[in-house]
């Protein structure tokens, strides 16, 4: 017979072992950084952190079955390397009639940071075959009638800057036809038109960049990608880290991760996740969804004759991402032409989101700012209603303004991605509509979220740097991080527009590595030497990728 003095310790030990085993099963995994969203923002952030702090553990979670299936997907955005060469909304006209180029310079500087970042990744073997993700595509502004005077002034203002050297201007029908024949063929020869053209523009497949960056990250032991994984809840731990609940989107099972830092780069889904954190900064924001559709032709007889991104003037009240443009695109190994976008409306914040997204993010804190914005932006409301009411004939008529000889049978309508225009509280106006991308962080510097839309992906690299500066201020200013940042981005921290030798060096180096058109030689006497346009051949065939249409 076994004595009780032996049984009790044995049972206690067994209970302790069972308790330890259960605790081990339920104890959350720990990570240094949790990246939410499998798009270009998280991919850029993760790649930079791997370079700056290779010992840190990173986990990336994506709700869908793969990466780059939402906003970063090539078919869900215009694929423009936004550098303000042609986007007229970045150069507003002041009350005195002069042109303000401040925003244009800011956007161009930011895109040059992205070019340097991608160049470094090519040199390191992280990105490969540059033509699989970036191709030289001249950027053009094209206007007619009353807008000719504006474009004339805009060109003159930009010629006073170094970053926009190489740009050409013309009101001659024959010259414009050489730049973009489809735009001029069939047009009234008496119509007053004007265009600017620059050879250093680019078409960028942000989905391909995302896939290649994440593909490289997956080779590192300290990085893990989890697809079909949805973040459902946040709780702040006592040490200011985050206890994050993640649900398997296929079987509903939940688990937890404790993360020192959280980055929410989930596109339109970022606002809802930011609100779930409960940080007071989230109360300042609301979101309004704007979708888009494009007319597209894959007819090679058309695509091979159009090598340009031709941007026009936006309609009154139109949001920035709704500027009409006729674009050369390189997608899935072939050249196509897109025209649009045409605004659509859905209460979803993501293409694969929920119809309840808008309602679920409307709170007592942001409903009043949303109401004020609605009342103060009647032109926007009117524009969106008009866009939703468009018929196929209406959309085709809009196309013919840019391509007069277009034939309906060559074009089909595709649905692009969803964007969320940010509405922010304002003490004077109640609420204001914010343009561009907004970085929201908490006071403890442990969570950051990206809200907003265009220029978005084009400026993913400088945005990622700004996020890291906010989350990791001490590390960011350290000599070690600064050296590594300047290795990736030689011109970081300097305005290239104010340093012509550095600009020329960066321009030439990035063009050479990324296999882009040779940039102009900068002469700040108004007589810059422009390089010829990139040859109009198709890029090398690349593997087919999923299309989220």
Coordinates of C-alpha atoms in Angstrom, one line a residue:
X1 CA 0.0 0.0 0.0
X2 CA 1.3 3.4 -1.1
X3 CA 1.5 5.9 1.7
X4 CA -0.3 9.2 1.5
X5 CA 3.0 11.0 2.1
X6 CA 4.2 9.8 -1.3
X7 CA 0.8 10.2 -3.2
X8 CA 0.4 13.9 -2.3
X9 CA 3.8 15.1 -3.6
X10 CA 3.3 12.9 -6.7
X11 CA -0.1 14.4 -7.4
X12 CA 1.3 17.9 -6.8
X13 CA 4.1 17.3 -9.3
X14 CA 1.7 15.9 -11.9
X15 CA -0.6 19.0 -11.4
X16 CA 2.4 21.3 -11.8
X17 CA 3.5 19.5 -15.0
X18 CA 0.0 19.6 -16.5
X19 CA -0.3 23.3 -15.5
X20 CA 3.1 24.1 -17.1
X21 CA 2.1 22.2 -20.3
X22 CA -1.2 24.1 -20.5
X23 CA 0.6 27.4 -19.8
X24 CA 3.1 26.6 -22.5
X25 CA 0.3 25.9 -25.0
X26 CA -1.6 29.1 -24.3
X27 CA 1.4 31.5 -23.7
X28 CA 1.4 34.0 -26.6
X29 CA 4.3 33.9 -29.0
X30 CA 6.6 37.0 -28.7
X31 CA 7.9 39.1 -31.5
X32 CA 9.7 42.4 -31.8
X33 CA 7.5 43.7 -34.7
X34 CA 4.1 42.7 -36.0
X35 CA 3.4 43.8 -39.5
X36 CA -0.3 43.9 -40.4
X37 CA -1.1 43.8 -44.1
X38 CA 0.7 42.0 -46.9
X39 CA 1.1 45.0 -49.2
X40 CA 4.0 47.3 -50.3
X41 CA 3.9 49.3 -47.1
X42 CA 4.5 46.4 -44.8
X43 CA 7.0 44.8 -47.3
X44 CA 9.0 48.0 -47.4
X45 CA 8.9 48.4 -43.7
X46 CA 10.0 44.8 -43.1
X47 CA 12.8 45.0 -45.6
X48 CA 14.2 48.1 -44.1
X49 CA 14.0 46.7 -40.6
X50 CA 15.8 43.5 -41.7
X51 CA 18.6 45.7 -42.9
X52 CA 18.7 48.0 -39.9
X53 CA 18.1 45.5 -37.1
X54 CA 18.6 42.0 -38.4
X55 CA 18.3 40.4 -35.0
X56 CA 14.7 41.5 -34.5
X57 CA 11.9 39.0 -35.0
X58 CA 9.2 40.0 -37.4
X59 CA 5.8 38.5 -38.1
X60 CA 3.7 39.6 -41.0
X61 CA 0.0 38.7 -41.1
X62 CA -2.3 39.0 -44.1
X63 CA -6.0 38.3 -44.2
X64 CA -6.1 37.1 -47.7
X65 CA -4.5 33.9 -49.1
X66 CA -1.5 35.7 -50.5
X67 CA 0.3 39.0 -50.5
X68 CA -0.3 42.0 -52.8
X69 CA -3.9 41.0 -53.6
X70 CA -5.5 44.3 -52.5
X71 CA -4.4 47.9 -53.1
X72 CA -0.8 46.9 -54.1
X73 CA -2.0 44.5 -56.8
X74 CA -1.1 45.7 -60.3
X75 CA -4.7 45.7 -61.5
X76 CA -6.0 47.6 -58.4
X77 CA -4.1 50.8 -58.9
X78 CA -2.8 53.0 -61.7
X79 CA 0.8 51.8 -61.4
X80 CA 2.1 55.4 -61.7
X81 CA 5.5 56.2 -60.3
X82 CA 4.1 59.5 -58.9
X83 CA 6.7 62.2 -59.3
X84 CA 4.4 65.1 -60.0
X85 CA 5.7 65.4 -63.6
X86 CA 2.1 65.3 -64.9
X87 CA -0.3 65.3 -62.0
X88 CA -1.9 68.8 -62.2
X89 CA -3.4 68.6 -58.7
X90 CA 0.1 68.9 -57.1
X91 CA 0.6 72.3 -58.6
X92 CA -2.4 74.5 -57.6
X93 CA -2.9 78.0 -58.9
X94 CA -2.7 80.7 -56.3
X95 CA -5.3 83.5 -56.2
X96 CA -2.8 85.8 -58.0
X97 CA -2.5 83.4 -60.9
X98 CA 0.9 82.1 -60.0
X99 CA 1.6 78.4 -59.7
X100 CA 2.6 76.8 -56.3
X101 CA 5.1 74.0 -57.0
X102 CA 5.8 73.2 -53.3
X103 CA 3.8 69.9 -53.3
X104 CA 5.2 68.8 -56.6
X105 CA 8.7 69.1 -55.3
X106 CA 7.8 67.2 -52.2
X107 CA 6.3 64.4 -54.2
X108 CA 9.2 64.2 -56.6
X109 CA 11.7 64.2 -53.7
X110 CA 9.8 61.4 -52.1
X111 CA 9.7 59.3 -55.2
X112 CA 13.4 59.7 -55.6
X113 CA 13.8 58.1 -52.2
X114 CA 11.8 55.1 -53.4
X115 CA 13.9 54.9 -56.6
X116 CA 17.1 54.8 -54.4
X117 CA 15.6 52.2 -52.1
X118 CA 14.6 49.9 -55.0
X119 CA 18.0 50.4 -56.6
X120 CA 19.7 49.3 -53.4
X121 CA 17.5 46.2 -53.3
X122 CA 18.5 45.3 -56.9
X123 CA 22.1 45.7 -56.0
X124 CA 21.7 43.4 -53.0
X125 CA 19.8 40.8 -55.0
X126 CA 16.6 41.3 -53.0
X127 CA 14.8 42.7 -56.1
X128 CA 15.6 41.2 -59.5
X129 CA 14.9 41.8 -63.1
X130 CA 14.0 45.5 -62.8
X131 CA 11.8 45.4 -65.9
X132 CA 9.5 43.0 -64.1
X133 CA 8.5 45.8 -61.8
X134 CA 9.5 49.2 -63.3
X135 CA 9.6 50.5 -66.8
X136 CA 10.4 53.8 -68.4
X137 CA 7.1 55.4 -69.5
X138 CA 7.0 59.1 -70.4
X139 CA 4.8 61.2 -68.3
X140 CA 2.5 63.8 -70.0
X141 CA 0.0 66.4 -69.0
X142 CA -2.6 67.1 -71.7
X143 CA -5.2 69.8 -71.6
X144 CA -7.4 71.8 -74.0
X145 CA -9.3 75.0 -74.3
X146 CA -9.4 77.0 -71.0
X147 CA -6.8 74.9 -69.3
X148 CA -4.0 75.7 -71.8
X149 CA -3.1 78.9 -70.0
X150 CA -2.7 77.0 -66.7
X151 CA -0.4 74.4 -68.2
X152 CA 1.7 77.1 -69.8
X153 CA 2.2 78.7 -66.4
X154 CA 2.8 75.3 -64.7
X155 CA 5.6 74.4 -67.2
X156 CA 7.3 77.8 -66.7
X157 CA 7.2 77.4 -62.9
X158 CA 8.6 73.9 -63.0
X159 CA 11.4 74.9 -65.3
X160 CA 12.8 77.0 -62.4
X161 CA 13.5 73.7 -60.5
X162 CA 16.2 71.1 -61.0
X163 CA 14.0 68.1 -60.4
X164 CA 11.8 68.9 -63.4
X165 CA 14.5 69.5 -65.9
X166 CA 14.1 67.6 -69.2
X167 CA 10.4 68.4 -69.4
X168 CA 9.2 69.6 -72.8
X169 CA 6.1 71.8 -73.6
X170 CA 4.1 72.2 -76.8
X171 CA 0.8 73.5 -78.2
X172 CA 1.6 72.1 -81.6
X173 CA -0.7 69.2 -82.7
X174 CA 2.1 67.5 -84.7
X175 CA 4.6 67.6 -81.8
X176 CA 2.0 66.2 -79.4
X177 CA 1.1 63.5 -81.9
X178 CA 4.7 62.4 -81.9
X179 CA 4.6 62.0 -78.1
X180 CA 1.2 60.3 -78.0
X181 CA -0.4 59.6 -81.4
X182 CA -3.6 58.1 -80.0
X183 CA -4.4 61.3 -78.2
X184 CA -4.2 63.4 -81.4
X185 CA -5.6 61.2 -84.1
X186 CA -9.1 62.1 -85.0
X187 CA -9.0 65.3 -83.0
X188 CA -10.3 68.6 -84.3
X189 CA -7.2 70.3 -85.8
X190 CA -8.6 73.7 -84.7
X191 CA -8.9 72.6 -81.0
X192 CA -6.6 74.6 -78.7
X193 CA -4.4 72.0 -76.9
X194 CA -1.2 71.9 -74.8
X195 CA 1.0 69.2 -73.4
X196 CA 4.1 68.6 -71.3
X197 CA 6.2 65.5 -71.8
X198 CA 9.1 64.1 -69.8
X199 CA 11.1 61.0 -70.6
X200 CA 11.9 60.1 -67.0
X201 CA 8.5 58.9 -66.0
X202 CA 7.8 55.4 -64.9
X203 CA 5.2 52.7 -64.8
X204 CA 5.5 50.6 -61.6
X205 CA 4.1 47.2 -60.7
X206 CA 3.8 47.6 -56.9
X207 CA 2.4 44.1 -56.6
X208 CA 5.5 42.6 -58.1
X209 CA 7.8 44.7 -55.9
X210 CA 5.8 43.5 -52.9
X211 CA 6.0 39.8 -53.9
X212 CA 9.8 40.1 -54.4
X213 CA 10.5 41.9 -51.2
X214 CA 8.4 39.5 -49.1
X215 CA 9.9 36.5 -51.0
X216 CA 13.3 37.7 -49.9
X217 CA 12.2 38.3 -46.3
X218 CA 10.8 34.7 -46.1
X219 CA 14.4 33.4 -46.5
X220 CA 15.3 34.9 -43.1
X221 CA 15.0 32.9 -39.9
X222 CA 13.7 35.9 -38.0
X223 CA 10.8 36.6 -40.4
X224 CA 7.5 34.7 -40.8
X225 CA 4.6 35.4 -43.1
X226 CA 1.1 34.2 -42.1
X227 CA -1.6 34.5 -44.7
X228 CA -5.3 33.8 -44.2
X229 CA -4.7 35.4 -40.8
X230 CA -6.9 38.2 -39.5
X231 CA -6.1 40.5 -36.5
X232 CA -9.3 40.7 -34.4
X233 CA -8.3 42.4 -31.2
X234 CA -5.6 44.4 -29.3
X235 CA -4.8 44.8 -25.6
X236 CA -1.9 46.8 -24.2
X237 CA 0.3 44.8 -21.8
X238 CA 1.8 46.3 -18.7
X239 CA 5.2 46.8 -20.4
X240 CA 3.4 48.8 -23.2
X241 CA 3.8 45.9 -25.7
X242 CA 0.7 44.6 -27.5
X243 CA -1.3 41.4 -26.9
X244 CA -2.7 40.8 -30.4
X245 CA -5.4 38.3 -31.2
X246 CA -5.1 36.6 -34.6
X247 CA -7.8 34.5 -36.1
X248 CA -7.3 31.8 -38.8
X249 CA -9.6 33.1 -41.6
X250 CA -10.2 29.5 -42.7
X251 CA -11.0 27.5 -39.6
X252 CA -11.8 30.3 -37.1
X253 CA -9.1 29.3 -34.6
X254 CA -7.6 32.1 -32.5
X255 CA -4.2 32.6 -31.0
X256 CA -2.3 35.5 -29.5
X257 CA 1.0 37.3 -30.2
X258 CA 2.8 39.7 -27.9
X259 CA 4.5 42.3 -30.0
X260 CA 6.8 45.1 -28.8
X261 CA 5.8 47.2 -31.9
X262 CA 2.8 47.0 -34.2
X263 CA 2.7 48.4 -37.7
X264 CA -0.7 48.6 -39.3
X265 CA -0.2 48.9 -43.1
X266 CA -3.5 47.4 -44.1
X267 CA -4.7 49.9 -46.7
X268 CA -8.4 50.7 -46.3
X269 CA -8.6 48.2 -43.4
X270 CA -6.1 50.2 -41.3
X271 CA -8.7 52.6 -39.8
X272 CA -10.8 49.8 -38.3
X273 CA -7.7 48.2 -36.8
X274 CA -6.4 51.4 -35.5
X275 CA -9.7 52.0 -33.7
X276 CA -9.5 48.5 -32.2
X277 CA -6.2 49.5 -30.4
X278 CA -8.2 52.0 -28.3
X279 CA -5.5 54.6 -28.5
X280 CA -6.9 58.1 -28.1
X281 CA -5.3 59.3 -31.4
X282 CA -7.6 57.0 -33.3
X283 CA -10.6 59.1 -32.2
X284 CA -9.5 61.9 -34.5
X285 CA -10.2 60.0 -37.7
X286 CA -13.0 58.8 -39.9
X287 CA -12.9 57.3 -43.4
X288 CA -14.9 57.6 -46.6
X289 CA -14.5 54.9 -49.2
X290 CA -14.0 55.7 -52.9
X291 CA -13.6 52.9 -55.4
X292 CA -12.5 53.0 -58.9
X293 CA -13.0 51.3 -62.3
X294 CA -10.9 51.4 -65.5
X295 CA -11.5 50.8 -69.1
X296 CA -8.7 48.6 -70.4
X297 CA -7.6 47.3 -73.7
X298 CA -5.2 44.4 -74.3
X299 CA -5.3 44.9 -78.0
X300 CA -1.6 45.0 -79.0
X301 CA -2.3 47.1 -82.1
X302 CA -3.4 49.9 -79.7
X303 CA -1.0 49.2 -76.8
X304 CA 2.1 49.1 -79.0
X305 CA 1.3 52.6 -80.3
X306 CA 0.9 54.3 -76.9
X307 CA 3.9 54.8 -74.7
X308 CA 3.0 57.4 -72.1
X309 CA 0.9 58.1 -69.1
X310 CA -1.3 61.0 -70.1
X311 CA -2.9 62.9 -67.2
X312 CA -5.6 65.5 -67.7
X313 CA -7.3 68.0 -65.5
X314 CA -9.7 66.7 -62.8
X315 CA -13.4 67.5 -62.8
X316 CA -14.6 69.9 -60.2
X317 CA -14.9 68.2 -56.8
X318 CA -13.0 65.1 -57.9
X319 CA -10.7 63.5 -55.3
X320 CA -7.0 63.3 -56.3
X321 CA -7.1 59.7 -57.3
X322 CA -9.8 60.4 -59.9
X323 CA -7.8 62.5 -62.3
X324 CA -8.5 61.1 -65.8
X325 CA -5.5 59.5 -67.5
X326 CA -4.7 57.3 -70.4
X327 CA -1.9 55.0 -69.3
X328 CA 0.6 52.6 -70.6
X329 CA 0.8 49.7 -68.2
X330 CA 3.1 46.6 -68.0
X331 CA 1.2 43.9 -66.3
X332 CA 1.6 40.1 -66.2
X333 CA 4.4 40.3 -68.9
X334 CA 2.5 42.4 -71.4
X335 CA 1.7 46.0 -72.3
X336 CA -1.9 47.2 -72.0
X337 CA -3.6 50.6 -71.9
X338 CA -5.9 51.8 -69.1
X339 CA -8.2 54.8 -69.0
X340 CA -9.9 56.1 -66.0
X341 CA -10.5 56.0 -63.2
X342 CA -14.2 56.2 -62.8
X343 CA -15.3 56.6 -59.2
X344 CA -17.5 53.9 -57.8
X345 CA -19.1 53.7 -54.4
X346 CA -19.3 50.9 -51.9
X347 CA -19.4 50.9 -48.1
X348 CA -16.5 48.5 -48.2
X349 CA -13.1 49.8 -47.2
X350 CA -11.3 47.0 -49.1
X351 CA -12.1 45.3 -52.3
X352 CA -12.4 42.1 -50.3
X353 CA -13.8 43.9 -47.3
X354 CA -17.3 44.0 -45.6
X355 CA -20.3 46.0 -46.6
X356 CA -20.4 47.0 -42.9
X357 CA -16.9 48.7 -43.0
X358 CA -18.2 52.2 -43.2
X359 CA -20.8 51.7 -40.5
X360 CA -18.5 49.8 -38.2
X361 CA -15.9 52.7 -38.2
X362 CA -18.4 55.4 -37.6
X363 CA -18.3 56.4 -33.9
X364 CA -19.6 59.1 -31.6
X365 CA -16.1 60.7 -32.0
X366 CA -16.1 60.9 -35.8
X367 CA -19.7 61.2 -36.9
X368 CA -19.7 65.0 -36.5
X369 CA -16.5 65.6 -38.5
X370 CA -17.9 63.3 -41.2
X371 CA -21.1 65.4 -41.3
X372 CA -19.1 68.7 -41.5
X373 CA -17.0 67.3 -44.4
X374 CA -20.1 66.2 -46.3
X375 CA -21.6 69.7 -45.9
X376 CA -18.4 71.5 -46.8
X377 CA -17.6 69.4 -49.9
X378 CA -20.8 69.5 -51.9
X379 CA -18.8 69.4 -55.1
X380 CA -17.3 66.1 -54.1
X381 CA -20.6 64.6 -53.2
X382 CA -22.1 65.9 -56.5
X383 CA -19.1 64.4 -58.4
X384 CA -19.4 61.0 -56.7
X385 CA -23.1 60.8 -57.4
X386 CA -22.5 61.7 -61.0
X387 CA -19.9 59.1 -61.4
X388 CA -22.0 56.3 -59.9
X389 CA -24.8 57.2 -62.4
X390 CA -22.5 56.9 -65.4
X391 CA -23.5 54.5 -68.2
X392 CA -21.2 52.5 -70.5
X393 CA -21.8 55.2 -73.1
X394 CA -20.9 57.9 -70.7
X395 CA -17.6 56.2 -69.8
X396 CA -16.8 55.6 -73.5
X397 CA -17.5 59.3 -74.3
X398 CA -15.0 60.3 -71.6
X399 CA -12.4 58.0 -73.2
X400 CA -12.9 59.6 -76.6
X401 CA -12.0 63.0 -75.1
X402 CA -8.5 61.5 -74.7
X403 CA -8.5 59.0 -77.5
X404 CA -10.9 60.3 -80.2
X405 CA -10.6 57.3 -82.5
X406 CA -11.3 54.7 -79.8
X407 CA -13.6 51.8 -80.7
X408 CA -15.9 50.4 -78.1
X409 CA -15.3 46.8 -78.9
X410 CA -11.6 47.1 -78.0
X411 CA -12.3 48.1 -74.4
X412 CA -13.7 46.4 -71.3
X413 CA -14.5 47.7 -67.8
X414 CA -12.6 46.3 -64.8
X415 CA -13.1 47.1 -61.1
X416 CA -9.9 48.4 -59.4
X417 CA -9.3 48.7 -55.7
X418 CA -10.9 50.6 -52.9
X419 CA -9.4 53.7 -51.3
X420 CA -10.4 55.4 -48.1
X421 CA -10.3 59.2 -48.0
X422 CA -9.4 60.3 -44.5
X423 CA -11.5 62.7 -42.5
X424 CA -9.8 64.3 -39.6
X425 CA -11.2 66.4 -36.7
X426 CA -10.6 70.1 -37.0
X427 CA -11.2 72.6 -34.2
X428 CA -12.4 75.3 -36.6
X429 CA -14.2 73.4 -39.3
X430 CA -15.3 70.3 -37.3
X431 CA -13.7 68.0 -39.9
X432 CA -11.5 68.3 -42.9
X433 CA -10.8 65.9 -45.8
X434 CA -7.1 64.9 -45.7
X435 CA -5.2 64.2 -48.9
X436 CA -2.1 61.9 -49.1
X437 CA -1.0 59.5 -46.5
X438 CA -1.3 60.1 -42.7
X439 CA 0.9 58.4 -40.1
X440 CA -0.8 57.9 -36.8
X441 CA 1.2 56.8 -33.7
X442 CA 0.5 56.5 -30.0
X443 CA 2.3 58.5 -27.3
X444 CA 4.2 55.4 -26.1
X445 CA 5.6 55.0 -29.7
X446 CA 4.6 51.3 -29.9
X447 CA 2.0 51.3 -32.7
X448 CA 1.8 53.1 -36.0
X449 CA -0.9 53.0 -38.7
X450 CA -1.0 54.4 -42.2
X451 CA -4.2 56.1 -43.3
X452 CA -5.1 57.6 -46.6
X453 CA -4.5 57.2 -50.4
X454 CA -2.5 58.7 -53.3
X455 CA 0.4 59.0 -53.8
X456 CA 0.7 56.0 -51.4
X457 CA 2.7 53.2 -52.9
X458 CA 5.0 55.5 -54.9
X459 CA 6.2 57.0 -51.6
X460 CA 6.3 53.7 -49.6
X461 CA 10.0 54.0 -48.9
X462 CA 10.0 57.5 -47.4
X463 CA 6.8 56.7 -45.5
X464 CA 8.4 53.6 -44.0
X465 CA 11.4 55.7 -42.9
X466 CA 9.1 58.3 -41.4
X467 CA 7.2 55.5 -39.5
X468 CA 10.5 54.1 -38.1
X469 CA 11.6 57.6 -37.1
X470 CA 8.4 57.9 -35.0
X471 CA 8.5 54.4 -33.5
X472 CA 12.2 54.0 -32.9
X473 CA 13.5 57.6 -32.4
X474 CA 16.7 56.6 -30.5
X475 CA 17.7 53.8 -32.9
X476 CA 16.9 55.9 -35.9
X477 CA 19.3 58.7 -34.9
X478 CA 22.1 56.3 -34.0
X479 CA 25.2 56.3 -36.0
X480 CA 24.7 52.6 -36.9
X481 CA 21.2 53.1 -38.3
X482 CA 22.1 56.4 -40.1
X483 CA 25.0 54.7 -41.9
X484 CA 22.8 51.8 -43.0
X485 CA 20.0 54.2 -44.2
X486 CA 22.5 56.3 -46.2
X487 CA 23.8 53.1 -47.8
X488 CA 20.3 52.2 -48.9
X489 CA 19.4 55.8 -49.8
X490 CA 22.5 57.9 -50.5
X491 CA 20.5 61.2 -50.8
X492 CA 18.5 60.7 -47.6
X493 CA 18.1 63.8 -45.5
X494 CA 19.0 66.1 -48.4
X495 CA 16.8 68.0 -50.8
X496 CA 18.0 66.8 -54.2
X497 CA 16.4 69.9 -55.8
X498 CA 18.9 72.0 -53.9
X499 CA 21.9 69.9 -54.6
X500 CA 22.3 69.5 -58.4
X501 CA 25.5 67.3 -58.4
X502 CA 23.9 64.9 -55.9
X503 CA 20.6 64.9 -57.9
X504 CA 22.5 64.1 -61.1
X505 CA 24.4 61.3 -59.4
X506 CA 21.3 59.7 -57.9
X507 CA 19.3 60.1 -61.1
X508 CA 22.0 58.5 -63.2
X509 CA 22.7 55.7 -60.7
X510 CA 19.1 54.7 -60.2
X511 CA 18.4 54.9 -64.0
X512 CA 21.3 52.6 -64.7
X513 CA 20.5 50.0 -62.1
X514 CA 16.8 50.0 -62.7
X515 CA 17.3 49.9 -66.5
X516 CA 15.4 53.2 -67.1
X517 CA 15.8 55.9 -69.6
X518 CA 19.0 57.9 -69.2
X519 CA 18.0 61.1 -67.4
X520 CA 18.7 64.6 -68.8
X521 CA 21.9 66.5 -68.0
X522 CA 20.8 69.2 -65.7
X523 CA 21.5 72.7 -66.9
X524 CA 19.7 75.3 -64.9
X525 CA 19.6 77.8 -67.7
X526 CA 16.3 76.6 -69.1
X527 CA 18.1 74.5 -71.8
X528 CA 18.3 71.1 -70.2
X529 CA 19.3 68.3 -72.5
X530 CA 16.5 65.7 -72.5
X531 CA 17.2 62.0 -73.3
X532 CA 15.1 60.3 -76.0
X533 CA 12.1 58.3 -75.0
X534 CA 12.5 54.8 -73.9
X535 CA 12.2 52.2 -76.8
X536 CA 8.7 50.9 -77.2
X537 CA 9.5 47.2 -76.9
X538 CA 7.7 44.9 -74.6
X539 CA 9.4 43.8 -71.4
X540 CA 10.7 40.3 -71.1
X541 CA 8.1 37.7 -70.4
X542 CA 7.6 37.1 -66.7
X543 CA 5.6 34.5 -64.8
X544 CA 1.9 35.1 -64.6
X545 CA 0.5 36.4 -61.4
X546 CA -2.9 36.4 -59.8
X547 CA -5.2 39.2 -61.0
X548 CA -7.6 40.6 -58.4
X549 CA -10.3 41.9 -60.7

